[in-house]
């Protein structure tokens, strides 16, 4: 499998941005729930912030519970709007993860190419989604921090081979340099079915957020 070095992905479109009247404008809009999973400190939040806002912060604060963002990409003459749940990687939040990936049509599982343990953890997330998530969920595996080539501990071929064996999209990414960040979301968008658009995703997102907040508050009380 050849390396994808980026540059060929679809142009990101800000959520809520209108479609112009030109003849080449996308004709349809679809909305999908996407969840990011992975070990703490692999760069999930940085990846999402680079995709959604074009920003990168050298010292990104850890996510507590989960964060919710939206962004759209244009692929195959259609706008695909992602409702993105960026989950916390700390072990104490693992029990909350099923609330976020339940009903998700897509997932990006992130590991750090300088951290072999995060790669093994990514495999655990893949197996969990294959067992418990929606049967047709589209899964991408992202080897993040590709800018740290001189500190690499997980070879590109290792990630590509695992992805190929499990039917996953695979790209190495860098939130810092923006390498393949848009591309990984665009590749997911291309794989998603365009025959329907879940109408109740926003309501489900609000319900999950309230439920997660309540569980976290109860956990604080009992601990």
CSV table of C-alpha atoms in Angstrom, one decimal:
chain,number,residue,atom,x,y,z
A,1,UNK,CA,0.0,0.0,0.0
A,2,UNK,CA,1.4,3.3,-1.0
A,3,UNK,CA,1.7,6.2,1.4
A,4,UNK,CA,-0.9,9.0,1.0
A,5,UNK,CA,1.0,12.2,1.5
A,6,UNK,CA,-2.0,14.4,1.3
A,7,UNK,CA,-2.9,17.2,-1.1
A,8,UNK,CA,-5.6,15.3,-2.9
A,9,UNK,CA,-8.4,15.6,-0.4
A,10,UNK,CA,-11.6,17.5,-0.6
A,11,UNK,CA,-11.7,21.1,0.4
A,12,UNK,CA,-13.2,21.5,3.9
A,13,UNK,CA,-16.4,23.6,4.1
A,14,UNK,CA,-17.4,25.4,7.3
A,15,UNK,CA,-20.5,24.0,8.9
A,16,UNK,CA,-23.5,26.0,7.9
A,17,UNK,CA,-21.9,27.5,4.9
A,18,UNK,CA,-24.3,27.9,2.0
A,19,UNK,CA,-24.0,26.4,-1.4
A,20,UNK,CA,-23.7,28.9,-4.2
A,21,UNK,CA,-25.9,29.0,-7.3
A,22,UNK,CA,-23.2,28.0,-9.7
A,23,UNK,CA,-23.8,25.0,-11.9
A,24,UNK,CA,-20.9,23.1,-10.2
A,25,UNK,CA,-22.3,23.5,-6.7
A,26,UNK,CA,-23.0,20.3,-4.7
A,27,UNK,CA,-26.6,19.2,-5.2
A,28,UNK,CA,-27.1,17.3,-1.9
A,29,UNK,CA,-26.3,17.5,1.7
A,30,UNK,CA,-25.9,14.6,4.1
A,31,UNK,CA,-25.3,14.5,7.8
A,32,UNK,CA,-23.4,11.8,9.8
A,33,UNK,CA,-22.3,11.2,13.3
A,34,UNK,CA,-18.6,10.5,13.6
A,35,UNK,CA,-16.7,9.6,16.8
A,36,UNK,CA,-13.0,9.9,17.5
A,37,UNK,CA,-11.4,7.2,19.7
A,38,UNK,CA,-7.9,6.6,20.9
A,39,UNK,CA,-5.5,6.6,23.8
A,40,UNK,CA,-4.9,9.9,25.7
A,41,UNK,CA,-2.4,12.3,24.2
A,42,UNK,CA,-2.4,10.8,20.7
A,43,UNK,CA,-3.7,14.1,19.3
A,44,UNK,CA,-7.4,13.5,18.7
A,45,UNK,CA,-8.4,17.0,19.8
A,46,UNK,CA,-5.6,18.6,17.8
A,47,UNK,CA,-6.7,16.6,14.7
A,48,UNK,CA,-10.3,17.8,15.1
A,49,UNK,CA,-9.3,21.4,15.7
A,50,UNK,CA,-7.1,21.5,12.7
A,51,UNK,CA,-9.9,20.1,10.6
A,52,UNK,CA,-12.7,22.2,12.0
A,53,UNK,CA,-10.9,25.5,12.7
A,54,UNK,CA,-7.6,25.2,11.0
A,55,UNK,CA,-5.8,25.8,14.3
A,56,UNK,CA,-3.0,23.9,16.1
A,57,UNK,CA,-2.0,24.5,19.7
A,58,UNK,CA,1.3,23.1,20.9
A,59,UNK,CA,-0.1,22.4,24.3
A,60,UNK,CA,-3.7,21.2,23.9
A,61,UNK,CA,-5.7,20.6,27.1
A,62,UNK,CA,-7.0,17.1,27.6
A,63,UNK,CA,-10.6,16.5,26.7
A,64,UNK,CA,-12.9,15.8,29.7
A,65,UNK,CA,-15.6,13.4,28.8
A,66,UNK,CA,-16.1,14.5,25.1
A,67,UNK,CA,-16.3,17.5,23.0
A,68,UNK,CA,-18.7,18.2,20.2
A,69,UNK,CA,-17.9,20.0,16.9
A,70,UNK,CA,-19.3,20.1,13.4
A,71,UNK,CA,-17.6,20.5,10.0
A,72,UNK,CA,-18.5,19.7,6.4
A,73,UNK,CA,-16.5,18.5,3.4
A,74,UNK,CA,-17.6,18.4,-0.3
A,75,UNK,CA,-17.1,15.0,-2.0
A,76,UNK,CA,-18.6,13.5,-5.1
A,77,UNK,CA,-20.8,16.5,-5.7
A,78,UNK,CA,-22.4,16.3,-2.3
A,79,UNK,CA,-21.8,18.1,1.0
A,80,UNK,CA,-21.2,15.7,3.9
A,81,UNK,CA,-21.7,17.3,7.3
A,82,UNK,CA,-20.0,15.6,10.2
A,83,UNK,CA,-21.2,15.9,13.7
A,84,UNK,CA,-18.0,15.0,15.5
A,85,UNK,CA,-17.7,13.6,19.0
A,86,UNK,CA,-14.1,13.9,20.3
A,87,UNK,CA,-13.8,11.5,23.2
A,88,UNK,CA,-11.4,11.6,26.1
A,89,UNK,CA,-8.7,9.0,26.0
A,90,UNK,CA,-8.2,8.5,29.7
A,91,UNK,CA,-9.1,5.1,31.1
A,92,UNK,CA,-11.6,6.6,33.6
A,93,UNK,CA,-13.8,7.8,30.7
A,94,UNK,CA,-13.7,4.4,28.8
A,95,UNK,CA,-17.1,3.4,30.3
A,96,UNK,CA,-18.7,6.5,28.6
A,97,UNK,CA,-17.4,5.6,25.1
A,98,UNK,CA,-20.4,3.4,24.1
A,99,UNK,CA,-22.7,6.4,24.5
A,100,UNK,CA,-20.8,8.3,22.0
A,101,UNK,CA,-20.2,5.6,19.3
A,102,UNK,CA,-23.7,4.2,19.7
A,103,UNK,CA,-25.5,5.2,16.5
A,104,UNK,CA,-22.4,6.6,14.9
A,105,UNK,CA,-22.0,6.0,11.1
A,106,UNK,CA,-18.3,6.6,11.2
A,107,UNK,CA,-15.3,6.6,13.5
A,108,UNK,CA,-11.6,7.7,13.3
A,109,UNK,CA,-9.4,5.7,15.6
A,110,UNK,CA,-6.2,7.6,16.3
A,111,UNK,CA,-2.8,6.4,17.5
A,112,UNK,CA,0.6,8.1,17.9
A,113,UNK,CA,3.3,6.7,15.5
A,114,UNK,CA,5.9,7.4,18.3
A,115,UNK,CA,3.9,5.3,20.8
A,116,UNK,CA,3.5,1.5,20.2
A,117,UNK,CA,1.2,1.1,23.1
A,118,UNK,CA,-1.2,3.6,21.5
A,119,UNK,CA,-1.2,1.5,18.4
A,120,UNK,CA,-2.2,-1.6,20.4
A,121,UNK,CA,-4.9,0.4,22.1
A,122,UNK,CA,-6.2,1.5,18.7
A,123,UNK,CA,-6.6,-2.2,17.8
A,124,UNK,CA,-8.6,-2.7,20.9
A,125,UNK,CA,-11.0,0.1,19.8
A,126,UNK,CA,-11.3,-1.4,16.4
A,127,UNK,CA,-12.3,-4.8,17.9
A,128,UNK,CA,-14.8,-3.1,20.2
A,129,UNK,CA,-16.4,-1.2,17.4
A,130,UNK,CA,-16.6,-4.3,15.2
A,131,UNK,CA,-18.4,-6.1,18.0
A,132,UNK,CA,-20.7,-3.4,19.4
A,133,UNK,CA,-21.1,-0.4,17.0
A,134,UNK,CA,-23.4,-0.2,14.0
A,135,UNK,CA,-22.7,-3.1,11.6
A,136,UNK,CA,-22.0,-0.8,8.7
A,137,UNK,CA,-19.9,1.8,10.5
A,138,UNK,CA,-17.1,3.2,8.4
A,139,UNK,CA,-13.8,3.1,10.4
A,140,UNK,CA,-10.6,5.0,9.6
A,141,UNK,CA,-7.2,4.4,11.3
A,142,UNK,CA,-5.1,7.5,11.7
A,143,UNK,CA,-1.4,7.2,12.6
A,144,UNK,CA,-1.0,10.7,14.0
A,145,UNK,CA,2.2,12.8,14.7
A,146,UNK,CA,3.7,11.9,11.3
A,147,UNK,CA,5.8,15.1,11.6
A,148,UNK,CA,7.8,13.2,14.3
A,149,UNK,CA,9.4,10.8,11.7
A,150,UNK,CA,12.7,10.8,13.6
A,151,UNK,CA,10.9,9.4,16.7
A,152,UNK,CA,8.8,6.9,14.9
A,153,UNK,CA,8.2,3.6,16.7
A,154,UNK,CA,5.3,2.2,14.6
A,155,UNK,CA,6.2,1.7,10.9
A,156,UNK,CA,3.9,2.9,8.2
A,157,UNK,CA,3.7,-0.6,6.7
A,158,UNK,CA,2.6,-2.0,10.1
A,159,UNK,CA,-0.4,0.4,10.3
A,160,UNK,CA,-1.3,-0.1,6.6
A,161,UNK,CA,-1.1,-3.9,6.9
A,162,UNK,CA,-3.4,-4.0,9.9
A,163,UNK,CA,-5.9,-1.6,8.3
A,164,UNK,CA,-5.9,-3.7,5.1
A,165,UNK,CA,-6.6,-6.9,7.0
A,166,UNK,CA,-9.5,-5.3,8.8
A,167,UNK,CA,-11.1,-3.3,6.0
A,168,UNK,CA,-10.1,0.1,7.4
A,169,UNK,CA,-9.3,3.4,5.8
A,170,UNK,CA,-5.7,4.2,6.7
A,171,UNK,CA,-3.7,7.4,6.6
A,172,UNK,CA,-0.8,8.8,8.6
A,173,UNK,CA,-1.6,12.4,9.7
A,174,UNK,CA,-0.1,15.3,11.5
A,175,UNK,CA,-2.3,17.9,13.2
A,176,UNK,CA,0.8,20.1,13.6
A,177,UNK,CA,1.7,20.2,9.8
A,178,UNK,CA,-1.9,19.5,8.7
A,179,UNK,CA,-0.7,16.5,6.7
A,180,UNK,CA,-3.7,14.3,5.6
A,181,UNK,CA,-6.0,15.9,8.1
A,182,UNK,CA,-8.7,16.9,5.6
A,183,UNK,CA,-8.0,13.8,3.6
A,184,UNK,CA,-8.8,11.3,6.4
A,185,UNK,CA,-12.3,13.0,6.9
A,186,UNK,CA,-12.8,13.2,3.2
A,187,UNK,CA,-12.0,9.5,2.7
A,188,UNK,CA,-14.5,8.6,5.4
A,189,UNK,CA,-17.1,10.9,3.7
A,190,UNK,CA,-16.6,9.0,0.4
A,191,UNK,CA,-17.2,5.7,2.0
A,192,UNK,CA,-20.5,6.7,3.7
A,193,UNK,CA,-23.8,5.9,2.0
A,194,UNK,CA,-25.4,8.9,0.4
A,195,UNK,CA,-28.9,7.4,0.2
A,196,UNK,CA,-30.1,8.9,3.5
A,197,UNK,CA,-29.2,11.6,6.1
A,198,UNK,CA,-30.1,10.9,9.7
A,199,UNK,CA,-32.7,13.5,10.7
A,200,UNK,CA,-32.4,13.1,14.4
A,201,UNK,CA,-28.6,13.2,14.8
A,202,UNK,CA,-28.7,16.6,16.5
A,203,UNK,CA,-31.3,15.5,19.0
A,204,UNK,CA,-29.3,12.4,19.7
A,205,UNK,CA,-26.2,14.4,20.2
A,206,UNK,CA,-27.9,16.7,22.7
A,207,UNK,CA,-29.3,13.7,24.6
A,208,UNK,CA,-25.9,12.0,24.7
A,209,UNK,CA,-24.2,15.1,26.0
A,210,UNK,CA,-26.7,15.5,28.8
A,211,UNK,CA,-26.5,11.9,29.7
A,212,UNK,CA,-22.7,11.9,29.8
A,213,UNK,CA,-22.7,15.0,31.9
A,214,UNK,CA,-25.1,13.4,34.4
A,215,UNK,CA,-23.0,10.2,34.6
A,216,UNK,CA,-19.8,12.1,35.1
A,217,UNK,CA,-21.5,14.2,37.9
A,218,UNK,CA,-22.7,11.0,39.6
A,219,UNK,CA,-19.3,9.5,39.3
A,220,UNK,CA,-17.8,12.5,41.1
A,221,UNK,CA,-20.3,12.3,43.9
A,222,UNK,CA,-19.8,8.6,44.5
A,223,UNK,CA,-16.0,8.9,44.3
